[in-house]
Tab-separated table of C-alpha atoms and ligand atoms in Angstrom:
chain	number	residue	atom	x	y	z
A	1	UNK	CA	227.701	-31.525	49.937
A	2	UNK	CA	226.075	-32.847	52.874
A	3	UNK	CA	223.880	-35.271	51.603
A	4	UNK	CA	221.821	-36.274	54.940
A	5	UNK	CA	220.653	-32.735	54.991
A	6	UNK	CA	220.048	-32.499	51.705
A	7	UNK	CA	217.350	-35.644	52.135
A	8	UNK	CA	216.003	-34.497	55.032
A	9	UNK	CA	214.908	-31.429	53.431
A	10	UNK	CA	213.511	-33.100	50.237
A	11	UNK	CA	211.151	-35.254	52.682
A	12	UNK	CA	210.174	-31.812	54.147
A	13	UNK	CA	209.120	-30.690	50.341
A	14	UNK	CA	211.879	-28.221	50.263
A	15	UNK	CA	211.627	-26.803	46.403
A	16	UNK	CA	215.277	-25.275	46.556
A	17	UNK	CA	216.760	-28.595	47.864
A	18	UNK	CA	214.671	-30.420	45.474
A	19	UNK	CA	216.000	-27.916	42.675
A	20	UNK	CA	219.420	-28.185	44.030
A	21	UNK	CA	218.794	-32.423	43.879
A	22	UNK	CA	217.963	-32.539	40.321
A	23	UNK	CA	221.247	-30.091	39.211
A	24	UNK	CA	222.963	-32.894	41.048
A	25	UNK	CA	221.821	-35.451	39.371
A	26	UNK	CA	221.977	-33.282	35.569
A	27	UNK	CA	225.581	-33.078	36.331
A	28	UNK	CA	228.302	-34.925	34.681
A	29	UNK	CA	230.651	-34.689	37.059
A	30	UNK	CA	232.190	-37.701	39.000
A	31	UNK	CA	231.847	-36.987	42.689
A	32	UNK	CA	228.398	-35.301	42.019
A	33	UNK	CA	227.266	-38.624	40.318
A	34	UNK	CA	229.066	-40.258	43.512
A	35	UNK	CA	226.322	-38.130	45.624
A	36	UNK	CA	223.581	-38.262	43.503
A	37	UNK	CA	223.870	-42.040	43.566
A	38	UNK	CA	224.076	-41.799	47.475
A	39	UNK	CA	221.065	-39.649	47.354
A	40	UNK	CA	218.848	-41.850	45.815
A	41	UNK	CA	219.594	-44.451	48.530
A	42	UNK	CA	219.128	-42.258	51.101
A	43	UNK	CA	215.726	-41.396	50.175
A	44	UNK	CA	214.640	-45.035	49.255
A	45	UNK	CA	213.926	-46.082	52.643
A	46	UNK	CA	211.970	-42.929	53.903
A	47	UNK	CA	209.873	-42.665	50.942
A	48	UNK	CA	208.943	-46.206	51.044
A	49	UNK	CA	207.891	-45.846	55.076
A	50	UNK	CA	205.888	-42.486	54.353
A	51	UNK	CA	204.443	-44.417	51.432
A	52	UNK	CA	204.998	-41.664	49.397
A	53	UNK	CA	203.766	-42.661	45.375
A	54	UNK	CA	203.140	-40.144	43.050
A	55	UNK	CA	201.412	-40.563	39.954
A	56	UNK	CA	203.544	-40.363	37.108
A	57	UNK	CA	201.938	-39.386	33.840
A	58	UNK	CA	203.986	-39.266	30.147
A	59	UNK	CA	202.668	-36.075	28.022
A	60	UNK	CA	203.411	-36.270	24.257
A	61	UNK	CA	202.518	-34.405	21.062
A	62	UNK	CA	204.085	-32.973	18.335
A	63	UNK	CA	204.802	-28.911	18.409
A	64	UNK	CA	202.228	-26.838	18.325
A	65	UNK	CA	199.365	-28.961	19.793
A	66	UNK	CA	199.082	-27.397	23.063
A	67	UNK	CA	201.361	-29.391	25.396
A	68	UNK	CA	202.253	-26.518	27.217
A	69	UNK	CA	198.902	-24.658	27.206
A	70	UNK	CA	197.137	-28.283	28.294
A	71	UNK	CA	199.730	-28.761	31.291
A	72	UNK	CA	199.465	-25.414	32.676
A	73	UNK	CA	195.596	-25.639	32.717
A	74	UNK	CA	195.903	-28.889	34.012
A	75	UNK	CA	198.229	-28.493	36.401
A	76	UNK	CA	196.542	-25.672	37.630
A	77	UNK	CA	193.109	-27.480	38.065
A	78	UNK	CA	194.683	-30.294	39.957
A	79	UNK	CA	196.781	-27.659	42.117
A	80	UNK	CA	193.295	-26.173	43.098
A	81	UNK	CA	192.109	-29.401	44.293
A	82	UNK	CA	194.808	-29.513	46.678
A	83	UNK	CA	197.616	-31.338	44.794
A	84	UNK	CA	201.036	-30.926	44.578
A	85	UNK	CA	202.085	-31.260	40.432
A	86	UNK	CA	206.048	-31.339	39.189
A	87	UNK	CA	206.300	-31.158	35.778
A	88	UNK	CA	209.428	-31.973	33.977
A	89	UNK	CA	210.412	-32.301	30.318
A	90	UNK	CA	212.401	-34.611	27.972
A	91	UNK	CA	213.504	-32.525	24.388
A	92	UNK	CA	215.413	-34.803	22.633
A	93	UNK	CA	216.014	-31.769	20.202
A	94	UNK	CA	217.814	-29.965	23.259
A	95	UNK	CA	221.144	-31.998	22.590
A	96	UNK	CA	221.587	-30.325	19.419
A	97	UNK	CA	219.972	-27.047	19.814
A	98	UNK	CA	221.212	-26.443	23.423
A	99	UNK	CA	218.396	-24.945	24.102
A	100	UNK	CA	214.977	-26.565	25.671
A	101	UNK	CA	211.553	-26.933	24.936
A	102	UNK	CA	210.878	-25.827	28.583
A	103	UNK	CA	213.822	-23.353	28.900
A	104	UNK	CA	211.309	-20.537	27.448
A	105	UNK	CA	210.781	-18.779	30.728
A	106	UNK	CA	207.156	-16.725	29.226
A	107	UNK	CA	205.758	-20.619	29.107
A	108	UNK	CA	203.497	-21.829	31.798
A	109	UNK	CA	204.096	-18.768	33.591
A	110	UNK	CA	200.672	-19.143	35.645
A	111	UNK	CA	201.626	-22.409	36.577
A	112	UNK	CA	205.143	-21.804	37.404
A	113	UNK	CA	203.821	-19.404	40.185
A	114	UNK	CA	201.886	-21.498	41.655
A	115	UNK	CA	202.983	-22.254	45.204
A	116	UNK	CA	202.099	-25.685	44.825
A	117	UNK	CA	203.791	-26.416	41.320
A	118	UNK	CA	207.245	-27.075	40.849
A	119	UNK	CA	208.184	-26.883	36.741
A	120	UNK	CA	211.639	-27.758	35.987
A	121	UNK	CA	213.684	-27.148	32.260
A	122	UNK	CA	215.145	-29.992	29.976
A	123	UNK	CA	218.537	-30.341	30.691
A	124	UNK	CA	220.167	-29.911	27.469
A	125	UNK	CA	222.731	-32.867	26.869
A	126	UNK	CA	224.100	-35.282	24.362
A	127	UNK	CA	222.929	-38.842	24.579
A	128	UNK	CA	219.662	-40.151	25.134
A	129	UNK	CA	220.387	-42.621	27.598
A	130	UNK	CA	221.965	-39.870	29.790
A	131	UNK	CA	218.531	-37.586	29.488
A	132	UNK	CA	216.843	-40.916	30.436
A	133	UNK	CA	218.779	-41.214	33.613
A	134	UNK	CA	218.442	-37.760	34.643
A	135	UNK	CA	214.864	-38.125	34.245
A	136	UNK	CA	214.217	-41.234	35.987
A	137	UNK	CA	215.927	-39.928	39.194
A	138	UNK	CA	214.563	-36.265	38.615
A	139	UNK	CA	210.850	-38.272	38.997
A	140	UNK	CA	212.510	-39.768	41.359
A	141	UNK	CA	213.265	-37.189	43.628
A	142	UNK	CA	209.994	-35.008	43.039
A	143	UNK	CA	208.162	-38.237	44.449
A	144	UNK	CA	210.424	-38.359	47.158
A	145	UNK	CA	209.736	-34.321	48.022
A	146	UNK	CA	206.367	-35.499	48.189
A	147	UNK	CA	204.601	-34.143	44.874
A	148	UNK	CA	201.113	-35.874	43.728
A	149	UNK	CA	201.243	-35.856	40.173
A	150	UNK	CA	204.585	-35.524	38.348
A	151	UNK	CA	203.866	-34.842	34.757
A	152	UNK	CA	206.604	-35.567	31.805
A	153	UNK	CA	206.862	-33.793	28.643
A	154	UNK	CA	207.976	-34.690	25.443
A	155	UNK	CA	207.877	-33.860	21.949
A	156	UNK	CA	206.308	-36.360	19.659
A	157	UNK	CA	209.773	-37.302	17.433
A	158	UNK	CA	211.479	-40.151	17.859
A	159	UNK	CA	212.954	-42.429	20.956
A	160	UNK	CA	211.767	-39.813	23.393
A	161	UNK	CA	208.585	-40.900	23.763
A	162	UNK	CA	209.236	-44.610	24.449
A	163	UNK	CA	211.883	-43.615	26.572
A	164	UNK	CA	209.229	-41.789	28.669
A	165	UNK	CA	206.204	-44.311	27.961
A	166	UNK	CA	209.333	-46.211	30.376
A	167	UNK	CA	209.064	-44.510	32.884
A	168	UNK	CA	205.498	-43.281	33.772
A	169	UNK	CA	202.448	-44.887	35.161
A	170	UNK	CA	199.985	-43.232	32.663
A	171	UNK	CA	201.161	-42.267	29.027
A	172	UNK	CA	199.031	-39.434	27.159
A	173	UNK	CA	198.738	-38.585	23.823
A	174	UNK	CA	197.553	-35.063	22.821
A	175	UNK	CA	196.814	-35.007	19.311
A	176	UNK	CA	194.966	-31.920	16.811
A	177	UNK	CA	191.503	-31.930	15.178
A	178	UNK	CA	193.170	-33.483	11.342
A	179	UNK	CA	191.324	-34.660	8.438
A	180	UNK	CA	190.252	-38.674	7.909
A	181	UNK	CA	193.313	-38.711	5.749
A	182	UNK	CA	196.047	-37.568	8.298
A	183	UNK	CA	194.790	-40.195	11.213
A	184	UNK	CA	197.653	-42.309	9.740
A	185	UNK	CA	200.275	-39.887	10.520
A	186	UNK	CA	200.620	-41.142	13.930
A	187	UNK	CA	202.629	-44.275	14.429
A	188	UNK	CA	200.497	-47.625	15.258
A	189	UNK	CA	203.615	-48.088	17.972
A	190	UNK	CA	202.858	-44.790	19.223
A	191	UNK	CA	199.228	-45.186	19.581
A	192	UNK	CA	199.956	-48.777	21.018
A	193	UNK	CA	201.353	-46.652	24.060
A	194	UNK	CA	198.978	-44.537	24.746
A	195	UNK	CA	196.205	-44.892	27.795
A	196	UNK	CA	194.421	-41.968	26.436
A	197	UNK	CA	194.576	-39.666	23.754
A	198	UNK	CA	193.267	-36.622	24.015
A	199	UNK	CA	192.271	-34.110	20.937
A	200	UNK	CA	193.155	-30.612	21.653
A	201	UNK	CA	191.226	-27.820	20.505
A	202	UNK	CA	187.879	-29.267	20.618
A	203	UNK	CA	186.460	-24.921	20.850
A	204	UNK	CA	185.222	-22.767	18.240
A	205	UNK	CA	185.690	-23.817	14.536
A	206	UNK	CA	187.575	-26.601	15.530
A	207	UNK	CA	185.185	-28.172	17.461
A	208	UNK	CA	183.201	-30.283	15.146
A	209	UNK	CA	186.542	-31.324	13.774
A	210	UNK	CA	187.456	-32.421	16.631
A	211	UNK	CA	185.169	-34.609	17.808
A	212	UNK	CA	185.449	-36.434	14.359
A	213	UNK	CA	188.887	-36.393	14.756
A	214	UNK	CA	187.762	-38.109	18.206
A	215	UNK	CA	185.844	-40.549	16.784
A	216	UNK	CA	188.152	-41.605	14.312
A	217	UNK	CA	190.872	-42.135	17.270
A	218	UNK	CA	188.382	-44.035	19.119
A	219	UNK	CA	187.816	-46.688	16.087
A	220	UNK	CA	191.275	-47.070	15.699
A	221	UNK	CA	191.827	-47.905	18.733
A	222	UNK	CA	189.146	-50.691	19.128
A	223	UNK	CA	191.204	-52.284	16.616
A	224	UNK	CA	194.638	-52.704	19.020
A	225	UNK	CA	195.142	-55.441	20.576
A	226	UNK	CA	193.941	-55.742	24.132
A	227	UNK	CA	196.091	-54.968	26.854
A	228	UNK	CA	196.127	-56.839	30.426
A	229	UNK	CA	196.694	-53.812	32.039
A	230	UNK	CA	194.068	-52.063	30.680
A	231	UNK	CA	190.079	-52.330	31.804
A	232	UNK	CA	187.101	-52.136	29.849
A	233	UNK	CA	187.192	-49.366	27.423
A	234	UNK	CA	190.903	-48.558	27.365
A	235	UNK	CA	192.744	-47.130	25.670
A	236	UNK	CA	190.523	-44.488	25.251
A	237	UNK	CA	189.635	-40.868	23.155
A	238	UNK	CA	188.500	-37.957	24.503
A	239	UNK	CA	188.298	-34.359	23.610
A	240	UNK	CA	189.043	-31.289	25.471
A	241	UNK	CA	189.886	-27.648	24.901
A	242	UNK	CA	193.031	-26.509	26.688
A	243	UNK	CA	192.521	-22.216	26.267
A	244	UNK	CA	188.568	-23.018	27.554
A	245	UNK	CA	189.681	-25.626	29.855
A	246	UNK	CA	187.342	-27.580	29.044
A	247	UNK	CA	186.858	-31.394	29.634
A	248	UNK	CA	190.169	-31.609	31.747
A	249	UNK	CA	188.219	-32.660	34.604
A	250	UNK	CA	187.197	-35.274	32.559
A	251	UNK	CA	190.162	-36.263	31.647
A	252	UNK	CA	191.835	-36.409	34.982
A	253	UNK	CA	188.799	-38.684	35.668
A	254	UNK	CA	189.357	-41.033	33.194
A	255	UNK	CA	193.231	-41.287	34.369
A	256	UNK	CA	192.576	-41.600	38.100
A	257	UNK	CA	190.035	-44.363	37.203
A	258	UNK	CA	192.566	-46.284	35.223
A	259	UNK	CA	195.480	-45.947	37.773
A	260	UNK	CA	192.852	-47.349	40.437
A	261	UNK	CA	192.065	-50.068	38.570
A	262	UNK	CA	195.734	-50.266	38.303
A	263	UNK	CA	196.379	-50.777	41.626
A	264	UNK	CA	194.064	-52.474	42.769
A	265	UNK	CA	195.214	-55.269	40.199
A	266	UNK	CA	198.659	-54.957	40.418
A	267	UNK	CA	199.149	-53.738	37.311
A	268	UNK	CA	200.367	-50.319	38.845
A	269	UNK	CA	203.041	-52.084	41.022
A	270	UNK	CA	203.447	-54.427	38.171
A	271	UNK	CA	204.328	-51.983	35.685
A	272	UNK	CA	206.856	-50.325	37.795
A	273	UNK	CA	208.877	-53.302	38.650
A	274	UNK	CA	208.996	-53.995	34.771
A	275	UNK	CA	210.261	-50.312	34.567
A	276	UNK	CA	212.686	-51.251	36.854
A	277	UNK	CA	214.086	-54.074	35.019
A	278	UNK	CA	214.167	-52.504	32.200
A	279	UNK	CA	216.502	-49.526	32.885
A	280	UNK	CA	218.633	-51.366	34.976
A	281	UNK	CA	219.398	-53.422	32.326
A	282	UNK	CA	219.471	-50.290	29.974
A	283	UNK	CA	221.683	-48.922	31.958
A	284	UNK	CA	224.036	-51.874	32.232
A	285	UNK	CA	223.833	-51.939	28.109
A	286	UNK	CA	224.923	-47.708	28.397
A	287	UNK	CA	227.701	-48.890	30.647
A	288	UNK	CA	229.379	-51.644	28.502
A	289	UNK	CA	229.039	-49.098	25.036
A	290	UNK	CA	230.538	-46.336	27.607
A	291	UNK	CA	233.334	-48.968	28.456
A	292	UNK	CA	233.960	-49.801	24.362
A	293	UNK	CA	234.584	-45.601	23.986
A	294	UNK	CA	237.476	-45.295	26.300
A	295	UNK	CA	240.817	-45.047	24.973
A	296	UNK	CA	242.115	-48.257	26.121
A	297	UNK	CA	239.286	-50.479	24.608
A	298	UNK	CA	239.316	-48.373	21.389
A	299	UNK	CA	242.655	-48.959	20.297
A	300	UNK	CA	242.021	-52.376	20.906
A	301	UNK	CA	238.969	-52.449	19.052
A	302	UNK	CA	240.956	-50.646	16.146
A	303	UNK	CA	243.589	-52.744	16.001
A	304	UNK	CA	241.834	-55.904	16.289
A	305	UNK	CA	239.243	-54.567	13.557
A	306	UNK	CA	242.393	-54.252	11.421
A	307	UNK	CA	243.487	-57.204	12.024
A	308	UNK	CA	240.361	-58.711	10.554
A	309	UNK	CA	240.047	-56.809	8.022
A	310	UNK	CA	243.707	-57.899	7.119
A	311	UNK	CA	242.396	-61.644	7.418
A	312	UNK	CA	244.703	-62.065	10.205
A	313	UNK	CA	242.299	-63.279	12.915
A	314	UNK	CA	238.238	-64.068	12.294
A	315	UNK	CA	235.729	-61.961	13.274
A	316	UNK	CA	234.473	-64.523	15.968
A	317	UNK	CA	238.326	-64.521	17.272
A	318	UNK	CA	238.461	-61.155	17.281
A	319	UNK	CA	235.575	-60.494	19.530
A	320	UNK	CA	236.408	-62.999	22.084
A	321	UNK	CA	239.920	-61.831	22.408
A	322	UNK	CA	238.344	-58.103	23.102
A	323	UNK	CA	235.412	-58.969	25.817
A	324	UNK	CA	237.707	-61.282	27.395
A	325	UNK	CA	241.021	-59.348	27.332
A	326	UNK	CA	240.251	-55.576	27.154
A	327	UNK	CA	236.107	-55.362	29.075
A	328	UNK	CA	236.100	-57.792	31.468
B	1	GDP	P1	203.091	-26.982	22.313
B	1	GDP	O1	204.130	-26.628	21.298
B	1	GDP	O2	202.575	-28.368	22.093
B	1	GDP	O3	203.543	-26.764	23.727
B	1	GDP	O4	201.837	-26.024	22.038
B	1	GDP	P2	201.388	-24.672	22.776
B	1	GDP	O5	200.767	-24.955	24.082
B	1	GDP	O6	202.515	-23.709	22.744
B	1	GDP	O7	200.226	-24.190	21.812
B	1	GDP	C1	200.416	-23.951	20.433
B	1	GDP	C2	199.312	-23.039	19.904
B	1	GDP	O8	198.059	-23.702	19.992
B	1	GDP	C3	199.187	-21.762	20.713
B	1	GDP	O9	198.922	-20.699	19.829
B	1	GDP	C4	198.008	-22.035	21.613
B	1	GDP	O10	197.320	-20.857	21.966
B	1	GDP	C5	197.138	-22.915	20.730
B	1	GDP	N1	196.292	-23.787	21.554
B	1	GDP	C6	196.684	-24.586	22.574
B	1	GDP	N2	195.632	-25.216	23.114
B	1	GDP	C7	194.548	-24.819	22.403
B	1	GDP	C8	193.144	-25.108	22.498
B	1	GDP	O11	192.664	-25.851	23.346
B	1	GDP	N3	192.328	-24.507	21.581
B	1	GDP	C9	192.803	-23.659	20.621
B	1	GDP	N4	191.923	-23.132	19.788
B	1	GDP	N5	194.103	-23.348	20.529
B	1	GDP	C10	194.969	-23.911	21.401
């Protein structure tokens, strides 16, 4: 593949090379991880000298809340004001199911024509740390083809949404109108993520609800601990109504305020170079635990495990002989 043309045409905002980018970086394969590694460094410099940033915001909530019917509103507000949006998705539940939570080609269809949004599938794949990856250098790449906003979703189970908390500049929560009772459902960690949460369905019947529901959020959240990357009044609640589209503007508001005050602290910058860090060191982890599960290293791990099972050699021993014999 010739990867010089390949870049050049990503800085032009090309959505078939950009398409063709990100199946080059989903793939398993060797010499396309070879290119999609060379890729990356390609576009590094350029995007830095254009000063191309996009804002990167993390989408969670559990099925059924109206993830998909919030984003394509949204993205189609924001795509009338002149912005380019990319939205991608992480479904952890796509390893086992093969199938994806954006593979469903009847969602977001509005959106998906939009000449100025670019919506791309979960890969469906095995191991979290490989859909991490992917991710990362899918955002990657839609920043590099020059795309405002990139949204990520995710459904609210498990790792996922740390993973993608990792990885974006904003993290939202969109949670449903739910009795006094049920506000403990969601995880303190989870809620510790969030910059905003909004609660969907705030229309009809479910309106009163959900500005309860609201204030119940909001009270909870006073109690957190205070953030240093947060101003005054974040994290914060809000409602809105995703089929009346109603209080996105709001909401985008309240999220371009907060990434201003960001940057203009350093908090935005910040924040990404902790990113950084953090999944190159991830990734250094994956790499060792990939290194234990080739053949080589896992005969020696099963014979030395024998061995100390047998009493033959201490577990301490053991473990020295194999880092310093069989993974160095
Ligand atoms: P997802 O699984 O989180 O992506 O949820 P969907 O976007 O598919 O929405 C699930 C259901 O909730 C659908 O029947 C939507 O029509 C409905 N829904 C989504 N947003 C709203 C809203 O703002 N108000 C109301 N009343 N229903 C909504």
């Amino acid at each position: 593949m010739d990867i010089d043309d390949l870049k050049t045409r990503i800085l032009a905002g090309e959505r078939r090379a950009l398409a063709r980018a990100i199946t080059l970086v989903e793939s398993g394969r060797a010499d396309h991880r070879a290119e999609a590694v060379a890729l990356s460094d390609a576009l590094k410099g350029p995007v830095q000298e254009m000063g191309r940033e996009a804002l990167r915001i993390g989408l969670s909530g559990t099925p059924g809340v109206g993830k998909s019917t919030f984003i394509e509103a949204f993205g189609m507000m924001l795509t009338a004001q002149g912005l380019k949006v990319a939205v991608l998705a992480v479904d952890p539940s796509s390893a086992r199911s093969g199938g994806s939570i954006l593979g469903d080609k009847t969602r977001m269809e509005r959106l998906s024509r939009d000449r100025n949004a670019f919506i791309r599938p979960s890969p469906s794949q095995s191991q979290l740390g490989g859909v991490a990856r992917r991710t990362r250098e899918a955002i990657d790449l839609c920043e590099a083809a020059g795309f405002d906003v990139i949204l990520i979703e995710t459904v609210g189970v498990g790792q996922s949404e740390t993973m993608v908390a990792e990885m974006c500049d904003l993290f939202l929560l969109l949670l449903a109108p739910a009795g006094g009772d049920e506000l403990q459902g969601v995880k303190r960690g989870i809620m510790e993520m969030a910059d905003i949460l909004l609660i969907n369905k705030a229309d009809g019947e479910l309106k009163r609800q959900a500005i309860r529901t609201c204030a119940d959020y909001a009270g909870a959240l006073r109690l957190l601990r205070k953030r240093p990357q947060d101003p005054e009044g974040f994290p914060k609640a809000l409602t809105v109504s995703a089929v009346e589209e109603d209080g996105l503007d709001k909401a985008w508001a309240e999220m371009t305020a907060l990434a201003d005050w960001r940057r203009e602290t350093g908090h935005f910058a910040g924040r990404r170079a902790e990113q950084a860090r953090y999944w190159f060191e991830a990734e250094v982890r994956d790499g060792l635990l990939a290194r234990l599960r080739d053949g080589d290293a896992r005969a020696a791990m099963a014979s030395l495990a024998e061995q100390v099972e047998a009493g033959a050699l201490s577990p301490s021993a053991a473990a020295r002989q194999m880092l310093e014999e069989h993974l160095a």
